[in-house]
């Protein structure tokens, strides 16, 4: 393929107690779409942060078009023609689309800003992407997909030769995803190289030319996409075979443990009724904005209910706050684990025990027992196979999959019997997903009950005993047994 557009040689990176990257060497060609895959903690994010100048490698070198480069910070990376679009967008909400695209370059060499030129240039970039966004619109008013297009436009505005996309499809609808694929294809035709990081392997087979697999901080394999199957990629990622993607379950749901009738919150939730049985996984499916998350937030007392009633174990229960929900034995694993589920600056220990401090007190005293805290945290640390040097590690430094396991551990320690899991496997690798599915089966076998919200259709079909399909804040269908098929769920979700 001639001289690679990007090459790394012998990249090493170590953090206290963790060797994040070991002798990472790979190359990618001009106009190539390269998938970068691996389990959470495999080293993908660390490598990308080195390429972006957020981290400095302990050893090794980076070459762009055959020339060694030094990348000191993100601006340095952009000047070298390398742009990275992270999962968490680097945008200023209260500024316009155009201002975000040209932030730091608004004035050019002049002291005054030529606003007409800025808006015209931004509009031309967005038109080039064939995306209809008003360059004067404030970013805070945009959808997630629109924000992503702004990030892509910003990357192109730097005349980037290489664009890295980190989990770009995590929260996109099917139509938005198709638009993203068209843009990636357009970038490729323009000679721009795309490194595409995703846990959704079906996407990789749709748009990528080749795949690099990482495991435990090393490059395991790089191959053309046509030489690999999905099963082979999974095996390389996790270092073992998974006989099936979803484990089977033979438990039979029992009596009703939660009944909600006529839940209402304006247009977001309109007269939703549901029943959850002991030992059952009840799916809530629907398109983005259908009202799934809003419904479970009412069950958890996170939002004010404007109408309806809730029964727990056959008895009426008023749930006006998460504290009351916790007392009723309800736990919510939120969609946004970083903002709503974790204390990022605190260690694993305190993140796990924070919801049940009575269980880690020193005898009858009001003082917490550090030894009890560590013992409780270590139990779940080992049971869920959380990858970290120890339970004293700050949660901020964990991979996404291990952060999710900490949230799960926290609610298991709360001893809740009704578990609401909102997108529990979003941004999670295949191996960690399978472990979460096994845990779900184990929990319902113990008599706990789960409400599962997922945008992954295969996950809903494979893991749920019953599925409620929502659209426009209402339940439009209830499916069970052989009725739970992807095409049937989509039919009711779309309307």
Short mmCIF file of C-alpha atoms in Angstrom, two decimals:
data_model
loop_
_atom_site.label_atom_id
_atom_site.label_comp_id
_atom_site.label_asym_id
_atom_site.label_seq_id
_atom_site.Cartn_x
_atom_site.Cartn_y
_atom_site.Cartn_z
CA UNK A 1 0.00 0.00 0.00
CA UNK A 2 3.09 2.25 -0.16
CA UNK A 3 4.00 4.53 2.72
CA UNK A 4 1.37 4.27 5.50
CA UNK A 5 -0.50 7.47 6.33
CA UNK A 6 -0.16 6.58 10.03
CA UNK A 7 2.21 4.21 11.77
CA UNK A 8 3.07 3.48 15.40
CA UNK A 9 6.22 1.60 16.40
CA UNK A 10 6.79 -0.01 19.79
CA UNK A 11 4.40 2.23 21.76
CA UNK A 12 4.58 1.55 25.52
CA UNK A 13 2.50 3.08 28.30
CA UNK A 14 2.32 2.22 31.98
CA UNK A 15 0.17 3.64 34.79
CA UNK A 16 0.60 2.84 38.50
CA UNK A 17 -0.07 -0.88 38.78
CA UNK A 18 -1.21 -1.25 35.16
CA UNK A 19 0.73 -1.84 31.94
CA UNK A 20 -1.71 -0.25 29.50
CA UNK A 21 0.24 -0.70 26.23
CA UNK A 22 3.04 -3.11 25.33
CA UNK A 23 4.99 -2.77 22.07
CA UNK A 24 2.00 -1.51 20.04
CA UNK A 25 2.96 -1.34 16.38
CA UNK A 26 0.50 -0.98 13.53
CA UNK A 27 0.01 0.98 10.32
CA UNK A 28 -2.92 2.15 8.22
CA UNK A 29 -3.06 3.35 4.62
CA UNK A 30 -4.43 6.48 2.98
CA UNK A 31 -8.19 6.33 2.41
CA UNK A 32 -8.53 3.13 4.43
CA UNK A 33 -11.32 2.51 6.93
CA UNK A 34 -9.69 0.53 9.73
CA UNK A 35 -11.68 -1.00 12.58
CA UNK A 36 -9.98 -1.01 15.99
CA UNK A 37 -11.63 -3.50 18.32
CA UNK A 38 -10.96 -5.07 21.70
CA UNK A 39 -12.47 -5.61 25.11
CA UNK A 40 -12.88 -2.70 27.51
CA UNK A 41 -9.42 -2.24 29.01
CA UNK A 42 -7.66 -3.66 25.95
CA UNK A 43 -5.78 -0.38 25.44
CA UNK A 44 -7.75 1.24 22.59
CA UNK A 45 -8.54 4.46 24.46
CA UNK A 46 -5.00 4.77 25.84
CA UNK A 47 -3.57 4.42 22.33
CA UNK A 48 -5.99 7.03 20.96
CA UNK A 49 -5.13 9.46 23.76
CA UNK A 50 -1.44 9.08 22.91
CA UNK A 51 -2.23 9.83 19.25
CA UNK A 52 -4.22 12.86 20.43
CA UNK A 53 -1.51 14.17 22.75
CA UNK A 54 -3.52 13.65 25.94
CA UNK A 55 -0.97 11.07 27.15
CA UNK A 56 2.72 10.83 26.35
CA UNK A 57 4.04 7.37 25.49
CA UNK A 58 6.76 5.95 27.73
CA UNK A 59 8.48 4.55 24.63
CA UNK A 60 7.94 4.19 20.90
CA UNK A 61 7.31 6.55 18.01
CA UNK A 62 4.51 7.85 15.78
CA UNK A 63 4.95 8.44 12.05
CA UNK A 64 2.62 10.34 9.72
CA UNK A 65 3.33 9.84 6.00
CA UNK A 66 6.64 8.24 6.94
CA UNK A 67 7.89 11.14 9.04
CA UNK A 68 8.36 10.90 12.81
CA UNK A 69 6.17 13.36 14.69
CA UNK A 70 5.86 14.64 18.24
CA UNK A 71 2.29 15.10 19.45
CA UNK A 72 2.26 17.20 22.60
CA UNK A 73 -1.44 18.03 22.90
CA UNK A 74 -4.72 17.80 20.94
CA UNK A 75 -3.99 21.01 19.02
CA UNK A 76 -0.62 19.56 18.00
CA UNK A 77 -2.41 16.43 16.75
CA UNK A 78 -4.82 18.55 14.70
CA UNK A 79 -1.92 20.45 13.14
CA UNK A 80 -0.39 17.11 12.15
CA UNK A 81 -3.66 16.23 10.37
CA UNK A 82 -4.98 13.84 13.00
CA UNK A 83 -8.43 14.42 14.56
CA UNK A 84 -10.17 12.27 17.15
CA UNK A 85 -13.92 12.33 17.78
CA UNK A 86 -14.43 10.88 21.25
CA UNK A 87 -17.66 9.38 22.59
CA UNK A 88 -18.02 12.41 24.85
CA UNK A 89 -18.09 15.33 22.46
CA UNK A 90 -15.73 18.27 22.86
CA UNK A 91 -18.29 20.98 22.12
CA UNK A 92 -19.40 24.18 23.89
CA UNK A 93 -23.21 23.95 24.26
CA UNK A 94 -23.95 27.67 24.49
CA UNK A 95 -22.05 28.53 21.30
CA UNK A 96 -23.31 28.16 17.73
CA UNK A 97 -22.45 25.33 15.37
CA UNK A 98 -20.10 27.61 13.39
CA UNK A 99 -18.36 28.89 16.51
CA UNK A 100 -17.73 25.31 17.66
CA UNK A 101 -16.31 24.30 14.30
CA UNK A 102 -13.86 27.20 14.22
CA UNK A 103 -13.30 27.69 17.96
CA UNK A 104 -9.81 29.07 18.54
CA UNK A 105 -9.58 30.19 14.90
CA UNK A 106 -12.48 32.64 14.67
CA UNK A 107 -10.35 35.72 14.13
CA UNK A 108 -7.66 34.23 11.96
CA UNK A 109 -4.83 36.75 11.59
CA UNK A 110 -7.24 39.66 12.08
CA UNK A 111 -8.31 41.23 15.34
CA UNK A 112 -11.99 41.30 14.35
CA UNK A 113 -14.19 38.30 13.59
CA UNK A 114 -15.78 38.15 10.12
CA UNK A 115 -19.02 36.48 11.20
CA UNK A 116 -20.52 36.26 7.71
CA UNK A 117 -17.45 34.38 6.47
CA UNK A 118 -17.48 32.07 9.52
CA UNK A 119 -21.14 31.15 8.98
CA UNK A 120 -20.66 30.72 5.22
CA UNK A 121 -17.61 28.47 5.66
CA UNK A 122 -19.39 26.37 8.30
CA UNK A 123 -22.45 26.08 6.06
CA UNK A 124 -20.26 24.95 3.16
CA UNK A 125 -18.63 22.26 5.32
CA UNK A 126 -22.00 20.96 6.49
CA UNK A 127 -23.28 20.98 2.90
CA UNK A 128 -20.20 18.99 1.89
CA UNK A 129 -21.27 16.40 4.47
CA UNK A 130 -24.78 16.57 2.98
CA UNK A 131 -26.16 17.36 6.42
CA UNK A 132 -28.83 19.99 7.00
CA UNK A 133 -27.83 21.95 10.12
CA UNK A 134 -28.12 25.71 10.51
CA UNK A 135 -24.58 26.96 11.32
CA UNK A 136 -26.17 29.64 13.55
CA UNK A 137 -28.01 27.09 15.71
CA UNK A 138 -26.80 26.68 19.29
CA UNK A 139 -25.17 23.30 19.90
CA UNK A 140 -27.25 22.78 23.06
CA UNK A 141 -30.34 22.54 20.82
CA UNK A 142 -28.92 19.76 18.63
CA UNK A 143 -29.55 16.02 18.81
CA UNK A 144 -26.69 13.62 19.53
CA UNK A 145 -26.44 12.73 15.83
CA UNK A 146 -26.27 16.41 14.86
CA UNK A 147 -23.54 17.07 17.44
CA UNK A 148 -21.58 14.21 15.92
CA UNK A 149 -21.82 15.82 12.49
CA UNK A 150 -20.51 19.08 13.98
CA UNK A 151 -17.52 17.16 15.37
CA UNK A 152 -16.90 15.62 11.93
CA UNK A 153 -17.18 19.04 10.26
CA UNK A 154 -14.73 20.44 12.82
CA UNK A 155 -12.27 17.63 12.03
CA UNK A 156 -12.53 18.29 8.29
CA UNK A 157 -12.03 22.02 8.86
CA UNK A 158 -8.51 21.21 10.10
CA UNK A 159 -7.84 19.48 6.75
CA UNK A 160 -7.42 16.23 8.66
CA UNK A 161 -5.76 13.31 6.90
CA UNK A 162 -6.80 10.84 9.61
CA UNK A 163 -10.05 10.88 11.58
CA UNK A 164 -10.56 8.55 14.55
CA UNK A 165 -14.17 7.85 15.55
CA UNK A 166 -14.61 6.40 19.04
CA UNK A 167 -17.93 4.50 19.38
CA UNK A 168 -19.68 6.89 16.97
CA UNK A 169 -22.87 4.81 16.73
CA UNK A 170 -23.55 4.25 20.44
CA UNK A 171 -26.72 6.38 20.60
CA UNK A 172 -27.77 6.66 16.95
CA UNK A 173 -31.02 5.48 15.41
CA UNK A 174 -30.90 3.25 12.33
CA UNK A 175 -31.51 6.22 9.99
CA UNK A 176 -28.81 8.27 11.70
CA UNK A 177 -26.46 5.29 11.54
CA UNK A 178 -27.01 4.96 7.79
CA UNK A 179 -26.18 8.66 7.42
CA UNK A 180 -22.96 8.13 9.39
CA UNK A 181 -21.98 5.26 7.09
CA UNK A 182 -22.54 7.48 4.05
CA UNK A 183 -20.28 10.14 5.55
CA UNK A 184 -17.55 7.59 6.33
CA UNK A 185 -17.78 6.34 2.74
CA UNK A 186 -17.49 9.92 1.49
CA UNK A 187 -14.42 10.55 3.65
CA UNK A 188 -12.81 7.39 2.25
CA UNK A 189 -13.48 8.49 -1.34
CA UNK A 190 -11.82 11.83 -0.49
CA UNK A 191 -8.67 9.99 0.56
CA UNK A 192 -9.20 10.57 4.29
CA UNK A 193 -8.29 7.66 6.56
CA UNK A 194 -10.83 6.63 9.19
CA UNK A 195 -10.03 4.57 12.28
CA UNK A 196 -13.38 3.26 13.50
CA UNK A 197 -13.64 2.05 17.11
CA UNK A 198 -16.80 0.09 17.85
CA UNK A 199 -18.13 -2.83 19.88
CA UNK A 200 -20.86 -3.39 17.27
CA UNK A 201 -19.20 -5.91 15.01
CA UNK A 202 -22.01 -5.91 12.43
CA UNK A 203 -21.13 -2.27 11.65
CA UNK A 204 -17.50 -3.17 11.09
CA UNK A 205 -18.44 -5.67 8.40
CA UNK A 206 -20.60 -3.01 6.71
CA UNK A 207 -18.05 -0.20 6.38
CA UNK A 208 -14.48 -1.27 7.26
CA UNK A 209 -11.70 -2.48 4.97
CA UNK A 210 -9.61 -4.10 7.69
CA UNK A 211 -9.58 -4.88 11.41
CA UNK A 212 -6.93 -4.47 14.12
CA UNK A 213 -7.66 -6.45 17.29
CA UNK A 214 -6.20 -5.44 20.66
CA UNK A 215 -6.09 -7.50 23.85
CA UNK A 216 -4.35 -6.75 27.17
CA UNK A 217 -2.51 -3.74 25.74
CA UNK A 218 -1.13 -5.56 22.70
CA UNK A 219 -1.93 -5.85 19.00
CA UNK A 220 -3.19 -9.40 18.49
CA UNK A 221 -3.99 -9.33 14.79
CA UNK A 222 -4.57 -7.11 11.76
CA UNK A 223 -6.43 -8.63 8.80
CA UNK A 224 -8.58 -7.62 5.82
CA UNK A 225 -12.26 -7.71 6.78
CA UNK A 226 -13.05 -10.34 4.14
CA UNK A 227 -10.64 -12.78 5.81
CA UNK A 228 -12.51 -12.76 9.13
CA UNK A 229 -15.81 -13.89 10.56
CA UNK A 230 -17.58 -12.32 13.51
CA UNK A 231 -16.77 -15.39 15.62
CA UNK A 232 -13.06 -15.17 14.76
CA UNK A 233 -12.92 -11.49 15.78
CA UNK A 234 -14.63 -12.27 19.10
CA UNK A 235 -12.21 -15.13 19.77
CA UNK A 236 -9.21 -12.88 19.09
CA UNK A 237 -10.67 -10.11 21.31
CA UNK A 238 -11.29 -12.24 24.39
CA UNK A 239 -8.74 -15.01 23.91
CA UNK A 240 -11.30 -17.80 24.10
CA UNK A 241 -14.31 -19.14 22.25
CA UNK A 242 -17.88 -18.22 23.12
CA UNK A 243 -20.14 -21.02 21.95
CA UNK A 244 -23.14 -18.71 21.79
CA UNK A 245 -23.61 -14.95 21.99
CA UNK A 246 -26.50 -15.14 24.46
CA UNK A 247 -26.70 -17.74 27.26
CA UNK A 248 -29.90 -19.73 27.65
CA UNK A 249 -32.17 -19.49 30.71
CA UNK A 250 -34.71 -22.01 31.96
CA UNK A 251 -36.26 -20.16 34.92
CA UNK A 252 -40.05 -19.71 35.02
CA UNK A 253 -41.39 -16.30 36.20
CA UNK A 254 -43.54 -16.38 39.34
CA UNK A 255 -45.97 -13.98 41.01
CA UNK A 256 -46.29 -10.26 40.22
CA UNK A 257 -43.82 -8.22 42.31
CA UNK A 258 -44.42 -4.80 40.72
CA UNK A 259 -47.54 -3.41 39.11
CA UNK A 260 -47.76 0.08 37.63
CA UNK A 261 -51.08 1.44 36.40
CA UNK A 262 -51.65 4.51 34.24
CA UNK A 263 -48.23 6.16 34.77
CA UNK A 264 -48.30 9.67 33.40
CA UNK A 265 -45.79 12.48 32.89
CA UNK A 266 -47.23 14.77 30.24
CA UNK A 267 -46.43 13.79 26.66
CA UNK A 268 -43.34 11.80 27.63
CA UNK A 269 -45.23 9.05 29.49
CA UNK A 270 -48.93 8.63 28.74
CA UNK A 271 -50.95 6.04 30.65
CA UNK A 272 -48.27 3.35 30.84
CA UNK A 273 -49.27 0.17 32.69
CA UNK A 274 -47.01 -2.81 33.27
CA UNK A 275 -46.51 -5.87 35.47
CA UNK A 276 -43.19 -7.41 36.47
CA UNK A 277 -43.00 -10.96 37.84
CA UNK A 278 -40.53 -12.61 40.18
CA UNK A 279 -37.65 -14.17 38.26
CA UNK A 280 -38.56 -12.38 35.02
CA UNK A 281 -36.68 -10.22 32.54
CA UNK A 282 -39.17 -7.71 31.14
CA UNK A 283 -37.95 -5.77 28.11
CA UNK A 284 -38.85 -2.17 27.30
CA UNK A 285 -38.21 -1.55 23.63
CA UNK A 286 -38.81 1.32 21.23
CA UNK A 287 -37.03 4.01 19.26
CA UNK A 288 -35.05 6.81 20.90
CA UNK A 289 -37.58 9.18 22.51
CA UNK A 290 -40.30 6.52 22.85
CA UNK A 291 -40.51 7.09 26.62
CA UNK A 292 -38.66 4.03 27.93
CA UNK A 293 -36.20 5.86 30.19
CA UNK A 294 -38.85 8.36 31.29
CA UNK A 295 -41.10 5.47 32.38
CA UNK A 296 -38.50 3.76 34.57
CA UNK A 297 -37.47 7.09 36.09
CA UNK A 298 -41.05 7.35 37.39
CA UNK A 299 -40.79 3.86 38.88
CA UNK A 300 -37.56 4.92 40.59
CA UNK A 301 -38.91 8.24 41.85
CA UNK A 302 -36.34 10.21 39.87
CA UNK A 303 -39.07 12.28 38.18
CA UNK A 304 -42.39 13.50 39.54
CA UNK A 305 -45.34 11.32 38.55
CA UNK A 306 -48.36 13.34 37.39
CA UNK A 307 -50.74 10.40 37.43
CA UNK A 308 -50.94 6.67 38.02
CA UNK A 309 -50.18 4.23 40.82
CA UNK A 310 -47.53 1.68 41.81
CA UNK A 311 -47.88 -1.54 43.79
CA UNK A 312 -44.98 -3.50 45.25
CA UNK A 313 -45.78 -7.06 46.34
CA UNK A 314 -49.50 -6.34 45.96
CA UNK A 315 -49.47 -3.29 48.28
CA UNK A 316 -49.83 0.33 47.09
CA UNK A 317 -46.58 2.27 47.35
CA UNK A 318 -45.93 5.98 46.89
CA UNK A 319 -42.47 6.47 45.39
CA UNK A 320 -41.55 10.14 45.28
CA UNK A 321 -37.75 9.89 45.37
CA UNK A 322 -34.90 7.44 44.70
CA UNK A 323 -34.55 7.03 48.48
CA UNK A 324 -38.13 5.77 48.69
CA UNK A 325 -37.52 3.53 45.67
CA UNK A 326 -34.47 2.04 47.36
CA UNK A 327 -36.52 1.35 50.51
CA UNK A 328 -39.08 -0.40 48.30
CA UNK A 329 -36.33 -2.66 46.93
CA UNK A 330 -35.99 -0.97 43.53
CA UNK A 331 -32.61 -0.19 41.92
CA UNK A 332 -31.89 1.76 38.74
CA UNK A 333 -28.77 1.24 36.68
CA UNK A 334 -28.96 4.48 34.63
CA UNK A 335 -28.32 4.97 30.94
CA UNK A 336 -25.57 7.52 31.66
CA UNK A 337 -23.36 5.68 34.13
CA UNK A 338 -20.74 8.44 34.41
CA UNK A 339 -23.10 11.29 35.16
CA UNK A 340 -25.78 9.44 37.13
CA UNK A 341 -24.36 6.15 38.35
CA UNK A 342 -20.83 6.75 39.65
CA UNK A 343 -18.71 8.94 41.90
CA UNK A 344 -15.79 9.12 39.49
CA UNK A 345 -13.28 10.71 41.87
CA UNK A 346 -13.86 8.11 44.60
CA UNK A 347 -12.46 4.57 44.77
CA UNK A 348 -14.31 1.39 43.85
CA UNK A 349 -14.89 0.65 47.55
CA UNK A 350 -16.99 3.73 48.25
CA UNK A 351 -18.84 3.52 44.95
CA UNK A 352 -20.06 0.04 45.87
CA UNK A 353 -20.97 0.65 49.52
CA UNK A 354 -22.51 4.14 49.22
CA UNK A 355 -26.08 2.82 48.78
CA UNK A 356 -26.03 0.60 51.89
CA UNK A 357 -23.85 2.25 54.53
CA UNK A 358 -25.76 0.56 57.40
CA UNK A 359 -24.14 -2.72 56.35
CA UNK A 360 -20.62 -1.37 56.78
CA UNK A 361 -20.94 0.36 60.13
CA UNK A 362 -18.72 -0.57 63.03
CA UNK A 363 -21.08 -2.52 65.29
CA UNK A 364 -23.96 -0.34 66.49
CA UNK A 365 -21.95 2.85 66.05
CA UNK A 366 -22.56 5.56 63.48
CA UNK A 367 -18.95 5.27 62.33
CA UNK A 368 -18.13 3.37 59.13
CA UNK A 369 -15.84 0.36 59.35
CA UNK A 370 -13.10 0.58 56.73
CA UNK A 371 -12.47 -3.15 57.00
CA UNK A 372 -16.16 -3.94 56.38
CA UNK A 373 -16.19 -1.57 53.43
CA UNK A 374 -13.15 -3.23 51.88
CA UNK A 375 -14.51 -6.72 52.57
CA UNK A 376 -17.88 -5.92 50.94
CA UNK A 377 -16.26 -4.22 47.94
CA UNK A 378 -13.73 -7.02 47.50
CA UNK A 379 -16.55 -9.60 47.39
CA UNK A 380 -18.18 -7.94 44.35
CA UNK A 381 -14.82 -6.96 42.90
CA UNK A 382 -13.96 -10.65 42.66
CA UNK A 383 -17.46 -11.96 41.86
CA UNK A 384 -17.88 -9.59 38.89
CA UNK A 385 -14.22 -9.87 37.85
CA UNK A 386 -13.67 -6.10 37.86
CA UNK A 387 -10.32 -5.39 36.22
CA UNK A 388 -8.33 -2.94 38.35
CA UNK A 389 -5.19 -3.07 40.52
CA UNK A 390 -7.34 -3.07 43.69
CA UNK A 391 -10.60 -1.86 45.24
CA UNK A 392 -8.85 1.40 46.13
CA UNK A 393 -8.54 2.38 42.46
CA UNK A 394 -10.51 5.50 41.54
CA UNK A 395 -13.43 4.66 39.26
CA UNK A 396 -12.42 7.44 36.84
CA UNK A 397 -9.46 5.32 35.67
CA UNK A 398 -11.51 2.19 34.88
CA UNK A 399 -12.62 1.17 31.39
CA UNK A 400 -16.28 1.62 30.47
CA UNK A 401 -17.08 -2.06 30.99
CA UNK A 402 -15.52 -2.13 34.43
CA UNK A 403 -17.26 1.10 35.41
CA UNK A 404 -20.54 -0.59 34.46
CA UNK A 405 -19.67 -3.56 36.66
CA UNK A 406 -19.09 -1.19 39.59
CA UNK A 407 -22.59 0.29 39.12
CA UNK A 408 -24.04 -3.23 39.05
CA UNK A 409 -22.05 -4.18 42.17
CA UNK A 410 -23.38 -1.10 43.97
CA UNK A 411 -27.00 -2.11 43.42
CA UNK A 412 -26.37 -5.76 44.21
CA UNK A 413 -24.94 -4.61 47.55
CA UNK A 414 -28.15 -2.61 48.12
CA UNK A 415 -29.99 -5.98 48.23
CA UNK A 416 -32.71 -4.67 45.87
CA UNK A 417 -35.07 -7.28 44.40
CA UNK A 418 -36.32 -5.21 41.44
CA UNK A 419 -33.49 -4.18 39.13
CA UNK A 420 -34.04 -1.67 36.33
CA UNK A 421 -31.20 -1.82 33.83
CA UNK A 422 -31.20 1.01 31.26
CA UNK A 423 -28.85 0.21 28.35
CA UNK A 424 -26.56 -1.97 30.56
CA UNK A 425 -24.33 -3.10 27.68
CA UNK A 426 -23.95 0.20 25.79
CA UNK A 427 -20.27 0.72 24.98
CA UNK A 428 -19.41 -2.68 26.45
CA UNK A 429 -17.29 -5.25 24.63
CA UNK A 430 -18.51 -8.72 23.65
CA UNK A 431 -16.80 -10.55 26.50
CA UNK A 432 -18.14 -8.17 29.17
CA UNK A 433 -21.61 -8.34 27.60
CA UNK A 434 -21.65 -12.11 27.95
CA UNK A 435 -20.64 -11.82 31.60
CA UNK A 436 -23.51 -9.38 32.19
CA UNK A 437 -25.97 -11.74 30.48
CA UNK A 438 -24.78 -14.61 32.69
CA UNK A 439 -25.23 -12.36 35.74
CA UNK A 440 -28.79 -11.48 34.63
CA UNK A 441 -29.64 -15.16 34.41
CA UNK A 442 -28.10 -15.82 37.81
CA UNK A 443 -30.04 -12.96 39.42
CA UNK A 444 -33.45 -14.02 38.08
CA UNK A 445 -32.66 -17.60 39.13
CA UNK A 446 -32.24 -16.20 42.67
CA UNK A 447 -35.74 -14.70 42.44
CA UNK A 448 -34.82 -11.13 41.52
CA UNK A 449 -36.69 -9.36 38.71
CA UNK A 450 -35.23 -7.21 35.91
CA UNK A 451 -36.64 -4.52 33.65
CA UNK A 452 -34.27 -4.28 30.67
CA UNK A 453 -34.11 -1.28 28.35
CA UNK A 454 -31.93 -1.84 25.32
CA UNK A 455 -31.53 -0.34 21.86
CA UNK A 456 -29.90 -3.57 20.68
CA UNK A 457 -32.71 -5.58 19.15
CA UNK A 458 -30.91 -8.92 19.37
CA UNK A 459 -30.37 -8.36 23.09
CA UNK A 460 -34.08 -7.71 23.67
CA UNK A 461 -35.12 -10.75 21.63
CA UNK A 462 -32.60 -13.12 23.26
CA UNK A 463 -32.77 -12.06 26.91
CA UNK A 464 -36.40 -11.12 27.64
CA UNK A 465 -39.33 -13.25 28.78
CA UNK A 466 -41.79 -10.54 27.71
CA UNK A 467 -41.36 -7.27 25.80
CA UNK A 468 -43.38 -4.06 26.00
CA UNK A 469 -42.94 -1.97 22.85
CA UNK A 470 -43.28 1.78 23.39
CA UNK A 471 -43.96 4.59 20.96
CA UNK A 472 -44.67 8.26 21.70
CA UNK A 473 -44.88 7.68 25.45
CA UNK A 474 -47.35 4.78 25.23
CA UNK A 475 -47.14 0.99 25.31
CA UNK A 476 -48.21 -0.12 21.83
CA UNK A 477 -47.72 -3.89 22.18
CA UNK A 478 -46.93 -6.65 24.65
CA UNK A 479 -45.04 -9.63 23.21
CA UNK A 480 -44.19 -12.97 24.77
CA UNK A 481 -42.66 -16.30 23.74
CA UNK A 482 -42.46 -16.81 19.98
CA UNK A 483 -44.00 -13.37 19.40
CA UNK A 484 -40.69 -11.74 20.42
CA UNK A 485 -39.07 -11.27 17.03
CA UNK A 486 -37.03 -8.34 15.74
CA UNK A 487 -39.40 -7.62 12.88
CA UNK A 488 -42.43 -7.67 15.17
CA UNK A 489 -40.84 -5.34 17.74
CA UNK A 490 -39.82 -2.92 14.97
CA UNK A 491 -43.30 -2.99 13.42
CA UNK A 492 -44.86 -1.71 16.66
CA UNK A 493 -41.96 0.63 17.45
CA UNK A 494 -42.20 2.41 14.11
CA UNK A 495 -46.02 2.35 13.90
#
